[in-house]
PDB file of C-alpha atoms in Angstrom:
ATOM      1  CA  MET A   1      -0.748 -12.802 -20.318  1.00  0.00           C
ATOM      2  CA  GLU A   2       2.017 -14.800 -18.699  1.00  0.00           C
ATOM      3  CA  LEU A   3       4.975 -12.511 -18.155  1.00  0.00           C
ATOM      4  CA  ASP A   4       8.072 -13.672 -20.005  1.00  0.00           C
ATOM      5  CA  ALA A   5      10.686 -14.729 -17.464  1.00  0.00           C
ATOM      6  CA  LYS A   6      13.273 -12.975 -19.654  1.00  0.00           C
ATOM      7  CA  SER A   7      11.510  -9.631 -19.344  1.00  0.00           C
ATOM      8  CA  ASN A   8      13.584  -8.963 -16.235  1.00  0.00           C
ATOM      9  CA  LEU A   9      10.921  -7.268 -14.191  1.00  0.00           C
ATOM     10  CA  LYS A  10      12.233  -8.844 -11.003  1.00  0.00           C
ATOM     11  CA  THR A  11      12.715  -6.308  -8.258  1.00  0.00           C
ATOM     12  CA  LYS A  12      14.471  -6.604  -4.918  1.00  0.00           C
ATOM     13  CA  LEU A  13      13.699  -4.144  -2.137  1.00  0.00           C
ATOM     14  CA  ASN A  14      16.164  -5.032   0.583  1.00  0.00           C
ATOM     15  CA  ARG A  15      15.007  -8.581   1.427  1.00  0.00           C
ATOM     16  CA  LEU A  16      11.664  -8.339  -0.367  1.00  0.00           C
ATOM     17  CA  GLU A  17      11.808 -10.088  -3.734  1.00  0.00           C
ATOM     18  CA  LEU A  18       9.124  -9.300  -6.325  1.00  0.00           C
ATOM     19  CA  ASN A  19       8.394 -10.689  -9.778  1.00  0.00           C
ATOM     20  CA  THR A  20       7.390  -7.185 -10.859  1.00  0.00           C
ATOM     21  CA  PRO A  21       7.487  -3.764  -9.187  1.00  0.00           C
ATOM     22  CA  ILE A  22       3.672  -3.597  -9.304  1.00  0.00           C
ATOM     23  CA  ILE A  23       1.917  -4.433  -6.003  1.00  0.00           C
ATOM     24  CA  ALA A  24      -1.812  -4.508  -5.207  1.00  0.00           C
ATOM     25  CA  ALA A  25      -2.513  -2.177  -2.292  1.00  0.00           C
ATOM     26  CA  SER A  26      -4.213  -3.076   0.972  1.00  0.00           C
ATOM     27  CA  GLY A  27      -7.973  -2.697   1.121  1.00  0.00           C
ATOM     28  CA  THR A  28      -8.430  -2.829  -2.649  1.00  0.00           C
ATOM     29  CA  PHE A  29      -7.647  -6.440  -3.499  1.00  0.00           C
ATOM     30  CA  GLY A  30      -9.266  -8.560  -0.821  1.00  0.00           C
ATOM     31  CA  TYR A  31      -7.331 -11.130   1.153  1.00  0.00           C
ATOM     32  CA  ALA A  32      -5.961 -13.563  -1.412  1.00  0.00           C
ATOM     33  CA  ASN A  33      -7.440 -14.737  -4.704  1.00  0.00           C
ATOM     34  CA  GLU A  34     -10.589 -12.627  -5.049  1.00  0.00           C
ATOM     35  CA  PHE A  35      -9.308 -11.207  -8.364  1.00  0.00           C
ATOM     36  CA  ASP A  36      -8.704 -14.599  -9.977  1.00  0.00           C
ATOM     37  CA  ASP A  37     -11.514 -14.000 -12.480  1.00  0.00           C
ATOM     38  CA  PHE A  38      -9.715 -10.935 -13.824  1.00  0.00           C
ATOM     39  CA  ILE A  39      -5.965 -11.518 -13.697  1.00  0.00           C
ATOM     40  CA  ASN A  40      -3.231 -14.013 -13.008  1.00  0.00           C
ATOM     41  CA  ILE A  41      -2.250 -12.818  -9.544  1.00  0.00           C
ATOM     42  CA  LYS A  42       1.219 -14.309  -9.944  1.00  0.00           C
ATOM     43  CA  ASN A  43       1.832 -11.563 -12.505  1.00  0.00           C
ATOM     44  CA  THR A  44       1.735  -8.973  -9.725  1.00  0.00           C
ATOM     45  CA  GLY A  45       4.769  -8.320  -7.594  1.00  0.00           C
ATOM     46  CA  ALA A  46       2.723  -9.071  -4.486  1.00  0.00           C
ATOM     47  CA  ILE A  47      -0.618  -8.392  -2.910  1.00  0.00           C
ATOM     48  CA  VAL A  48      -1.018  -6.525   0.347  1.00  0.00           C
ATOM     49  CA  THR A  49      -3.885  -8.006   2.335  1.00  0.00           C
ATOM     50  CA  LYS A  50      -6.776  -6.098   3.808  1.00  0.00           C
ATOM     51  CA  ALA A  51      -5.718  -4.636   7.132  1.00  0.00           C
ATOM     52  CA  ILE A  52      -5.722  -7.355   9.785  1.00  0.00           C
ATOM     53  CA  THR A  53      -6.450  -6.621  13.447  1.00  0.00           C
ATOM     54  CA  LEU A  54      -6.116  -8.744  16.546  1.00  0.00           C
ATOM     55  CA  GLN A  55      -9.868  -9.340  16.796  1.00  0.00           C
ATOM     56  CA  PRO A  56     -12.492  -9.298  14.024  1.00  0.00           C
ATOM     57  CA  ARG A  57     -13.875  -5.853  13.231  1.00  0.00           C
ATOM     58  CA  ARG A  58     -17.234  -4.940  11.713  1.00  0.00           C
ATOM     59  CA  GLY A  59     -15.962  -1.546  10.604  1.00  0.00           C
ATOM     60  CA  ASN A  60     -17.781   1.760  10.734  1.00  0.00           C
ATOM     61  CA  ILE A  61     -21.548   2.069  10.582  1.00  0.00           C
ATOM     62  CA  GLY A  62     -23.417   4.361   8.211  1.00  0.00           C
ATOM     63  CA  LYS A  63     -22.267   5.510   4.786  1.00  0.00           C
ATOM     64  CA  ARG A  64     -18.747   4.227   4.140  1.00  0.00           C
ATOM     65  CA  ILE A  65     -18.027   5.031   0.471  1.00  0.00           C
ATOM     66  CA  MET A  66     -18.585   8.160  -1.600  1.00  0.00           C
ATOM     67  CA  GLU A  67     -17.373   8.663  -5.160  1.00  0.00           C
ATOM     68  CA  THR A  68     -15.746  12.014  -5.920  1.00  0.00           C
ATOM     69  CA  THR A  69     -14.902  13.747  -9.186  1.00  0.00           C
ATOM     70  CA  SER A  70     -11.408  12.254  -9.286  1.00  0.00           C
ATOM     71  CA  GLY A  71     -11.461   9.434  -6.783  1.00  0.00           C
ATOM     72  CA  MET A  72     -13.315   8.207  -3.749  1.00  0.00           C
ATOM     73  CA  ILE A  73     -13.670   8.780  -0.023  1.00  0.00           C
ATOM     74  CA  ASN A  74     -13.831   5.714   2.173  1.00  0.00           C
ATOM     75  CA  SER A  75     -14.675   5.246   5.820  1.00  0.00           C
ATOM     76  CA  ILE A  76     -14.648   1.460   5.991  1.00  0.00           C
ATOM     77  CA  GLY A  77     -13.030   1.423   9.422  1.00  0.00           C
ATOM     78  CA  LEU A  78     -10.744  -1.591   8.941  1.00  0.00           C
ATOM     79  CA  GLU A  79     -13.482  -4.203   8.654  1.00  0.00           C
ATOM     80  CA  ASN A  80     -11.751  -7.599   8.679  1.00  0.00           C
ATOM     81  CA  MET A  81     -11.923 -11.178   9.933  1.00  0.00           C
ATOM     82  CA  GLY A  82      -9.167 -10.917  12.552  1.00  0.00           C
ATOM     83  CA  ILE A  83      -5.735 -12.524  12.653  1.00  0.00           C
ATOM     84  CA  GLN A  84      -6.730 -16.041  13.748  1.00  0.00           C
ATOM     85  CA  GLU A  85      -9.323 -16.592  11.021  1.00  0.00           C
ATOM     86  CA  PHE A  86      -6.917 -15.043   8.531  1.00  0.00           C
ATOM     87  CA  LEU A  87      -4.242 -17.547   9.501  1.00  0.00           C
ATOM     88  CA  SER A  88      -6.581 -20.541   9.357  1.00  0.00           C
ATOM     89  CA  LYS A  89      -8.574 -19.664   6.229  1.00  0.00           C
ATOM     90  CA  ILE A  90      -6.528 -17.318   4.058  1.00  0.00           C
ATOM     91  CA  VAL A  91      -2.854 -18.103   4.575  1.00  0.00           C
ATOM     92  CA  PRO A  92      -3.268 -21.700   3.294  1.00  0.00           C
ATOM     93  CA  ILE A  93      -4.760 -20.314   0.058  1.00  0.00           C
ATOM     94  CA  LEU A  94      -1.872 -17.873  -0.340  1.00  0.00           C
ATOM     95  CA  HIS A  95       0.658 -20.648   0.176  1.00  0.00           C
ATOM     96  CA  ASN A  96      -1.137 -23.216  -1.987  1.00  0.00           C
ATOM     97  CA  GLU A  97      -1.485 -20.804  -4.902  1.00  0.00           C
ATOM     98  CA  LYS A  98       2.060 -19.492  -4.359  1.00  0.00           C
ATOM     99  CA  ILE A  99       0.924 -15.892  -4.140  1.00  0.00           C
ATOM    100  CA  ASN A 100       3.540 -13.437  -2.943  1.00  0.00           C
ATOM    101  CA  PHE A 101       1.888 -11.530  -0.100  1.00  0.00           C
ATOM    102  CA  ILE A 102       2.401  -8.862   2.523  1.00  0.00           C
ATOM    103  CA  VAL A 103       0.181  -8.722   5.605  1.00  0.00           C
ATOM    104  CA  ASN A 104      -1.054  -5.265   6.532  1.00  0.00           C
ATOM    105  CA  ILE A 105      -1.525  -5.076  10.310  1.00  0.00           C
ATOM    106  CA  ALA A 106      -3.333  -2.422  12.351  1.00  0.00           C
ATOM    107  CA  GLY A 107      -3.817  -1.895  16.071  1.00  0.00           C
ATOM    108  CA  SER A 108      -5.382   0.521  18.515  1.00  0.00           C
ATOM    109  CA  THR A 109      -2.454   0.306  20.941  1.00  0.00           C
ATOM    110  CA  THR A 110       1.252  -0.477  20.877  1.00  0.00           C
ATOM    111  CA  GLU A 111       0.503  -3.759  22.597  1.00  0.00           C
ATOM    112  CA  GLU A 112      -1.917  -4.823  19.845  1.00  0.00           C
ATOM    113  CA  TYR A 113       0.628  -4.089  17.120  1.00  0.00           C
ATOM    114  CA  LEU A 114       3.275  -6.063  18.972  1.00  0.00           C
ATOM    115  CA  GLN A 115       0.950  -9.008  19.551  1.00  0.00           C
ATOM    116  CA  LEU A 116       0.131  -9.052  15.837  1.00  0.00           C
ATOM    117  CA  ALA A 117       3.815  -8.879  14.936  1.00  0.00           C
ATOM    118  CA  GLN A 118       4.574 -11.746  17.328  1.00  0.00           C
ATOM    119  CA  ILE A 119       1.801 -13.885  15.818  1.00  0.00           C
ATOM    120  CA  CYS A 120       3.112 -13.149  12.327  1.00  0.00           C
ATOM    121  CA  GLU A 121       6.621 -14.119  13.438  1.00  0.00           C
ATOM    122  CA  GLU A 122       5.427 -17.382  14.951  1.00  0.00           C
ATOM    123  CA  ASN A 123       3.529 -18.239  11.762  1.00  0.00           C
ATOM    124  CA  ASN A 124       6.410 -17.452   9.402  1.00  0.00           C
ATOM    125  CA  ILE A 125       4.683 -14.552   7.671  1.00  0.00           C
ATOM    126  CA  PRO A 126       7.340 -13.260   5.242  1.00  0.00           C
ATOM    127  CA  ALA A 127       6.476  -9.557   5.282  1.00  0.00           C
ATOM    128  CA  ILE A 128       4.237  -7.163   7.189  1.00  0.00           C
ATOM    129  CA  GLU A 129       3.157  -3.608   6.471  1.00  0.00           C
ATOM    130  CA  LEU A 130       2.568  -1.563   9.606  1.00  0.00           C
ATOM    131  CA  ASN A 131      -0.582   0.455   8.985  1.00  0.00           C
ATOM    132  CA  LEU A 132       0.280   3.677  10.776  1.00  0.00           C
ATOM    133  CA  SER A 133      -1.792   5.874   8.523  1.00  0.00           C
ATOM    134  CA  CYS A 134      -5.461   4.865   8.251  1.00  0.00           C
ATOM    135  CA  PRO A 135      -7.581   7.958   9.087  1.00  0.00           C
ATOM    136  CA  ASN A 136     -10.868   6.054   9.396  1.00  0.00           C
ATOM    137  CA  VAL A 137     -10.633   4.684  12.950  1.00  0.00           C
ATOM    138  CA  LYS A 138     -11.028   6.448  16.294  1.00  0.00           C
ATOM    139  CA  THR A 139      -7.890   5.004  17.904  1.00  0.00           C
ATOM    140  CA  GLY A 140      -4.576   3.673  16.633  1.00  0.00           C
ATOM    141  CA  CYS A 141      -3.081   3.765  13.127  1.00  0.00           C
ATOM    142  CA  ILE A 142      -2.730   7.448  12.234  1.00  0.00           C
ATOM    143  CA  GLU A 143      -2.203   8.342  15.918  1.00  0.00           C
ATOM    144  CA  PHE A 144       1.165   6.599  15.655  1.00  0.00           C
ATOM    145  CA  GLY A 145       1.949   7.805  12.142  1.00  0.00           C
ATOM    146  CA  THR A 146       1.703  11.535  12.846  1.00  0.00           C
ATOM    147  CA  LYS A 147       4.066  11.626  15.831  1.00  0.00           C
ATOM    148  CA  LYS A 148       7.732  11.006  15.119  1.00  0.00           C
ATOM    149  CA  SER A 149       8.506   9.701  18.595  1.00  0.00           C
ATOM    150  CA  SER A 150       5.507   7.350  18.725  1.00  0.00           C
ATOM    151  CA  LEU A 151       6.249   5.950  15.292  1.00  0.00           C
ATOM    152  CA  TYR A 152       9.918   5.436  16.149  1.00  0.00           C
ATOM    153  CA  GLU A 153       9.120   3.526  19.327  1.00  0.00           C
ATOM    154  CA  LEU A 154       6.528   1.314  17.661  1.00  0.00           C
ATOM    155  CA  VAL A 155       8.713   0.447  14.680  1.00  0.00           C
ATOM    156  CA  ARG A 156      11.708  -0.190  16.938  1.00  0.00           C
ATOM    157  CA  GLU A 157       9.760  -2.539  19.220  1.00  0.00           C
ATOM    158  CA  THR A 158       8.214  -4.333  16.232  1.00  0.00           C
ATOM    159  CA  ARG A 159      11.671  -4.796  14.729  1.00  0.00           C
ATOM    160  CA  LYS A 160      12.784  -6.602  17.896  1.00  0.00           C
ATOM    161  CA  ILE A 161       9.928  -9.089  17.513  1.00  0.00           C
ATOM    162  CA  PHE A 162       9.540  -9.571  13.775  1.00  0.00           C
ATOM    163  CA  SER A 163      12.426 -10.939  11.706  1.00  0.00           C
ATOM    164  CA  GLY A 164      10.727 -10.766   8.311  1.00  0.00           C
ATOM    165  CA  VAL A 165      10.485  -7.804   5.961  1.00  0.00           C
ATOM    166  CA  LEU A 166       9.129  -4.793   7.856  1.00  0.00           C
ATOM    167  CA  ILE A 167       7.341  -2.126   5.823  1.00  0.00           C
ATOM    168  CA  THR A 168       6.093   1.090   7.408  1.00  0.00           C
ATOM    169  CA  LYS A 169       3.089   2.721   5.690  1.00  0.00           C
ATOM    170  CA  LEU A 170       3.038   6.492   6.139  1.00  0.00           C
ATOM    171  CA  THR A 171       0.299   9.089   6.099  1.00  0.00           C
ATOM    172  CA  PRO A 172       0.408  12.366   4.150  1.00  0.00           C
ATOM    173  CA  ASN A 173      -1.510  14.058   6.975  1.00  0.00           C
ATOM    174  CA  VAL A 174       1.613  15.438   8.661  1.00  0.00           C
ATOM    175  CA  THR A 175       3.696  18.610   8.596  1.00  0.00           C
ATOM    176  CA  SER A 176       6.911  16.870   7.489  1.00  0.00           C
ATOM    177  CA  ILE A 177       6.660  13.396   6.012  1.00  0.00           C
ATOM    178  CA  GLY A 178      10.436  13.415   5.585  1.00  0.00           C
ATOM    179  CA  GLU A 179      10.981  13.532   9.349  1.00  0.00           C
ATOM    180  CA  ILE A 180       8.476  10.727   9.867  1.00  0.00           C
ATOM    181  CA  ALA A 181      10.209   8.623   7.201  1.00  0.00           C
ATOM    182  CA  GLN A 182      13.595   9.203   8.823  1.00  0.00           C
ATOM    183  CA  ALA A 183      12.197   7.979  12.132  1.00  0.00           C
ATOM    184  CA  ALA A 184      10.917   4.803  10.469  1.00  0.00           C
ATOM    185  CA  GLN A 185      14.287   4.163   8.857  1.00  0.00           C
ATOM    186  CA  ASN A 186      16.223   4.824  12.054  1.00  0.00           C
ATOM    187  CA  ALA A 187      13.932   2.480  13.989  1.00  0.00           C
ATOM    188  CA  GLY A 188      14.670  -0.442  11.692  1.00  0.00           C
ATOM    189  CA  ALA A 189      12.106  -0.455   8.890  1.00  0.00           C
ATOM    190  CA  ASP A 190      13.251  -2.272   5.755  1.00  0.00           C
ATOM    191  CA  ILE A 191      10.964  -0.349   3.413  1.00  0.00           C
ATOM    192  CA  ILE A 192       8.700   2.702   3.490  1.00  0.00           C
ATOM    193  CA  SER A 193       5.353   2.702   1.698  1.00  0.00           C
ATOM    194  CA  ALA A 194       3.515   5.967   1.070  1.00  0.00           C
ATOM    195  CA  ILE A 195       1.078   7.536   0.865  1.00  0.00           C
ATOM    196  CA  ASN A 196      -2.108   6.375   2.507  1.00  0.00           C
ATOM    197  CA  THR A 197      -5.332   8.324   1.995  1.00  0.00           C
ATOM    198  CA  VAL A 198      -5.755  12.053   2.599  1.00  0.00           C
ATOM    199  CA  ARG A 199      -8.246  13.210   5.232  1.00  0.00           C
ATOM    200  CA  ALA A 200     -11.346  14.500   3.511  1.00  0.00           C
ATOM    201  CA  MET A 201     -15.070  15.154   3.747  1.00  0.00           C
ATOM    202  CA  GLY A 202     -17.667  14.402   1.114  1.00  0.00           C
ATOM    203  CA  ILE A 203     -21.097  16.017   0.954  1.00  0.00           C
ATOM    204  CA  LYS A 204     -23.925  15.337  -1.452  1.00  0.00           C
ATOM    205  CA  LEU A 205     -27.156  17.295  -1.300  1.00  0.00           C
ATOM    206  CA  ASN A 206     -30.641  17.002  -2.646  1.00  0.00           C
ATOM    207  CA  PHE A 207     -33.330  19.683  -2.512  1.00  0.00           C
ATOM    208  CA  SER A 208     -36.860  18.365  -2.533  1.00  0.00           C
ATOM    209  CA  GLU A 209     -40.184  19.481  -1.147  1.00  0.00           C
ATOM    210  CA  GLY A 210     -38.645  22.710   0.095  1.00  0.00           C
ATOM    211  CA  LYS A 211     -35.925  21.024   2.140  1.00  0.00           C
ATOM    212  CA  PHE A 212     -32.186  20.447   1.725  1.00  0.00           C
ATOM    213  CA  ASN A 213     -31.153  16.839   2.420  1.00  0.00           C
ATOM    214  CA  PHE A 214     -27.478  16.154   2.998  1.00  0.00           C
ATOM    215  CA  THR A 215     -25.405  12.970   2.859  1.00  0.00           C
ATOM    216  CA  LYS A 216     -22.026  13.363   4.554  1.00  0.00           C
ATOM    217  CA  ILE A 217     -18.950  11.196   4.934  1.00  0.00           C
ATOM    218  CA  ASN A 218     -15.655  11.787   6.745  1.00  0.00           C
ATOM    219  CA  GLY A 219     -12.849   9.516   5.638  1.00  0.00           C
ATOM    220  CA  GLY A 220      -9.810   9.079   3.455  1.00  0.00           C
ATOM    221  CA  LEU A 221      -9.589  10.422  -0.087  1.00  0.00           C
ATOM    222  CA  SER A 222      -7.854   8.221  -2.659  1.00  0.00           C
ATOM    223  CA  GLY A 223      -7.614   8.004  -6.433  1.00  0.00           C
ATOM    224  CA  LYS A 224      -6.340  10.359  -9.121  1.00  0.00           C
ATOM    225  CA  ALA A 225      -7.030  13.463  -7.031  1.00  0.00           C
ATOM    226  CA  ILE A 226      -4.187  12.691  -4.607  1.00  0.00           C
ATOM    227  CA  LYS A 227      -1.448  11.865  -7.134  1.00  0.00           C
ATOM    228  CA  PRO A 228       0.247  15.302  -6.946  1.00  0.00           C
ATOM    229  CA  ILE A 229       0.285  15.056  -3.144  1.00  0.00           C
ATOM    230  CA  ALA A 230       1.764  11.565  -3.336  1.00  0.00           C
ATOM    231  CA  LEU A 231       4.481  12.572  -5.794  1.00  0.00           C
ATOM    232  CA  LYS A 232       5.576  15.439  -3.562  1.00  0.00           C
ATOM    233  CA  ALA A 233       5.617  13.162  -0.512  1.00  0.00           C
ATOM    234  CA  ILE A 234       7.723  10.512  -2.238  1.00  0.00           C
ATOM    235  CA  SER A 235      10.236  13.133  -3.380  1.00  0.00           C
ATOM    236  CA  GLN A 236      10.534  14.427   0.194  1.00  0.00           C
ATOM    237  CA  ILE A 237      11.022  10.928   1.580  1.00  0.00           C
ATOM    238  CA  LYS A 238      13.673  10.149  -1.040  1.00  0.00           C
ATOM    239  CA  GLU A 239      15.676  13.234  -0.096  1.00  0.00           C
ATOM    240  CA  VAL A 240      16.226  12.103   3.490  1.00  0.00           C
ATOM    241  CA  THR A 241      16.183   8.276   3.467  1.00  0.00           C
ATOM    242  CA  GLU A 242      18.207   5.451   1.972  1.00  0.00           C
ATOM    243  CA  ILE A 243      15.871   2.464   2.302  1.00  0.00           C
ATOM    244  CA  PRO A 244      13.580   1.453  -0.596  1.00  0.00           C
ATOM    245  CA  ILE A 245      10.288   3.262  -1.149  1.00  0.00           C
ATOM    246  CA  ILE A 246       7.013   1.810  -2.389  1.00  0.00           C
ATOM    247  CA  GLY A 247       5.013   4.684  -3.839  1.00  0.00           C
ATOM    248  CA  MET A 248       1.246   4.893  -4.132  1.00  0.00           C
ATOM    249  CA  GLY A 249      -1.502   7.430  -4.541  1.00  0.00           C
ATOM    250  CA  GLY A 250      -3.585   7.871  -7.668  1.00  0.00           C
ATOM    251  CA  ILE A 251      -1.643   5.590 -10.008  1.00  0.00           C
ATOM    252  CA  SER A 252      -3.934   4.546 -12.863  1.00  0.00           C
ATOM    253  CA  ASN A 253      -1.695   4.023 -15.910  1.00  0.00           C
ATOM    254  CA  PHE A 254       1.834   3.315 -17.131  1.00  0.00           C
ATOM    255  CA  ASN A 255       2.846   6.992 -17.265  1.00  0.00           C
ATOM    256  CA  ASP A 256       1.847   7.426 -13.613  1.00  0.00           C
ATOM    257  CA  PHE A 257       4.090   4.479 -12.763  1.00  0.00           C
ATOM    258  CA  ILE A 258       7.042   6.075 -14.568  1.00  0.00           C
ATOM    259  CA  GLU A 259       6.505   9.373 -12.727  1.00  0.00           C
ATOM    260  CA  PHE A 260       6.646   7.654  -9.335  1.00  0.00           C
ATOM    261  CA  ILE A 261       9.849   5.840 -10.299  1.00  0.00           C
ATOM    262  CA  ALA A 262      11.378   9.116 -11.501  1.00  0.00           C
ATOM    263  CA  ILE A 263      10.932  10.898  -8.186  1.00  0.00           C
ATOM    264  CA  GLY A 264      12.218   8.054  -6.021  1.00  0.00           C
ATOM    265  CA  ALA A 265       9.852   5.072  -5.731  1.00  0.00           C
ATOM    266  CA  ASP A 266      11.462   1.672  -6.247  1.00  0.00           C
ATOM    267  CA  ALA A 267       8.102  -0.075  -6.714  1.00  0.00           C
ATOM    268  CA  VAL A 268       4.477   1.005  -6.569  1.00  0.00           C
ATOM    269  CA  GLN A 269       1.172  -0.069  -5.100  1.00  0.00           C
ATOM    270  CA  ILE A 270      -2.044   0.235  -7.079  1.00  0.00           C
ATOM    271  CA  GLY A 271      -5.101   0.994  -4.966  1.00  0.00           C
ATOM    272  CA  THR A 272      -8.333   2.682  -6.003  1.00  0.00           C
ATOM    273  CA  ALA A 273      -7.796   1.961  -9.707  1.00  0.00           C
ATOM    274  CA  ASN A 274      -8.302  -1.756  -8.967  1.00  0.00           C
ATOM    275  CA  PHE A 275     -12.003  -1.039  -8.476  1.00  0.00           C
ATOM    276  CA  THR A 276     -12.531   0.422 -11.932  1.00  0.00           C
ATOM    277  CA  ILE A 277      -9.794  -1.419 -13.865  1.00  0.00           C
ATOM    278  CA  PRO A 278      -9.448  -4.807 -12.150  1.00  0.00           C
ATOM    279  CA  THR A 279      -6.694  -5.871 -14.571  1.00  0.00           C
ATOM    280  CA  ILE A 280      -4.552  -2.792 -13.963  1.00  0.00           C
ATOM    281  CA  CYS A 281      -1.735  -4.446 -11.986  1.00  0.00           C
ATOM    282  CA  GLU A 282      -1.192  -6.970 -14.751  1.00  0.00           C
ATOM    283  CA  ASP A 283      -1.746  -4.361 -17.480  1.00  0.00           C
ATOM    284  CA  ILE A 284       0.998  -2.059 -16.198  1.00  0.00           C
ATOM    285  CA  ALA A 285       3.382  -4.969 -15.673  1.00  0.00           C
ATOM    286  CA  ASP A 286       2.700  -6.127 -19.233  1.00  0.00           C
ATOM    287  CA  GLU A 287       3.275  -2.622 -20.629  1.00  0.00           C
ATOM    288  CA  LEU A 288       6.473  -2.298 -18.601  1.00  0.00           C
ATOM    289  CA  SER A 289       7.755  -5.627 -19.927  1.00  0.00           C
ATOM    290  CA  LYS A 290       7.065  -4.579 -23.524  1.00  0.00           C
ATOM    291  CA  PHE A 291       8.648  -1.160 -23.001  1.00  0.00           C
ATOM    292  CA  ILE A 292      11.845  -2.722 -21.658  1.00  0.00           C
ATOM    293  CA  LYS A 293      12.137  -5.078 -24.623  1.00  0.00           C
ATOM    294  CA  THR A 294      11.156  -2.572 -27.306  1.00  0.00           C
ATOM    295  CA  ASN A 295      13.588   0.092 -26.120  1.00  0.00           C
ATOM    296  CA  GLY A 296      16.636  -2.093 -25.589  1.00  0.00           C
ATOM    297  CA  PHE A 297      16.830  -2.150 -21.819  1.00  0.00           C
ATOM    298  CA  LYS A 298      18.050  -5.335 -20.138  1.00  0.00           C
ATOM    299  CA  SER A 299      16.049  -5.051 -16.933  1.00  0.00           C
ATOM    300  CA  PHE A 300      13.715  -2.896 -14.893  1.00  0.00           C
ATOM    301  CA  GLU A 301      16.665  -1.845 -12.746  1.00  0.00           C
ATOM    302  CA  GLU A 302      18.469  -0.509 -15.824  1.00  0.00           C
ATOM    303  CA  LEU A 303      15.332   1.318 -16.922  1.00  0.00           C
ATOM    304  CA  LYS A 304      14.868   2.781 -13.435  1.00  0.00           C
ATOM    305  CA  ALA A 305      18.397   4.184 -13.489  1.00  0.00           C
ATOM    306  CA  LYS A 306      17.781   5.790 -16.887  1.00  0.00           C
ATOM    307  CA  ILE A 307      14.468   7.298 -15.806  1.00  0.00           C
ATOM    308  CA  ARG A 308      16.079   8.938 -12.776  1.00  0.00           C
ATOM    309  CA  GLU A 309      19.127  10.123 -14.690  1.00  0.00           C
ATOM    310  CA  ASP A 310      16.998  11.886 -17.276  1.00  0.00           C
ATOM    311  CA  PHE A 311      14.599  13.249 -14.660  1.00  0.00           C
ATOM    312  CA  ASN A 312      17.372  14.693 -12.502  1.00  0.00           C
ATOM    313  CA  ASN A 313      19.156  16.193 -15.499  1.00  0.00           C
ATOM    314  CA  GLY A 314      16.000  17.558 -17.071  1.00  0.00           C
TER     315      GLY A 314
END
């Protein structure tokens, strides 16, 4: 369905302008137009690319995905084509098809992050999401996201280099996500996105011929199982920050979306649900548009204010 321009789903998060508040999360939507067979990508607010590193990465070896009762554990290890191939092969597609996009960048060192930010600046990338929260690599990412001082320094130095929209993606694997969020805001982030996956282990066993055989994976848990953790994290971030928040973690339907808006998210990212419901970003945007019209609201912003008023007074 083509979203009616009069549905007023447009959302502005500081300098980031979105057609809808529904964004496809990094690592679940490919690089650009891989979901063309399922949805009209222009009906999403934006897509966040797979994490991009300075050099190509093959990712982790061995078992990298395990389904759980209410989600999945992944240990992909940031497999990607690297920034130069991304710029030459993918960015032209994004521009030609007029897809609103955010580039997720990840590094092993401060220097790598800053080099990536500089390359994005030189190539007029409109928005980047600093991946400071992936738990599936040996160095970088979560190492910065769990230490307030390290995160502050990295975001501050990136802000000096990159003039576009700067989003900081936070991990739930910390004692106080509020303190980490404050550090990101104070260092110059335009937007906070949270949460990334939760550290987890998956084990599957088989007993045959008198022997137990185990399959094990260490990685990040995502999907419906982490929604309560994500909601609590967003509420804590909202209490101590003033910049916009993009919430994520287990969102799989319209009611989930409303819950995240109620506790402080200004937009959301859909992740794991893309694998099982590839139309979900468009579906929720469509349902939101219809809800606004049917219930007499003029815009998403008006609806958001009403949701929070009723939630806080409930």
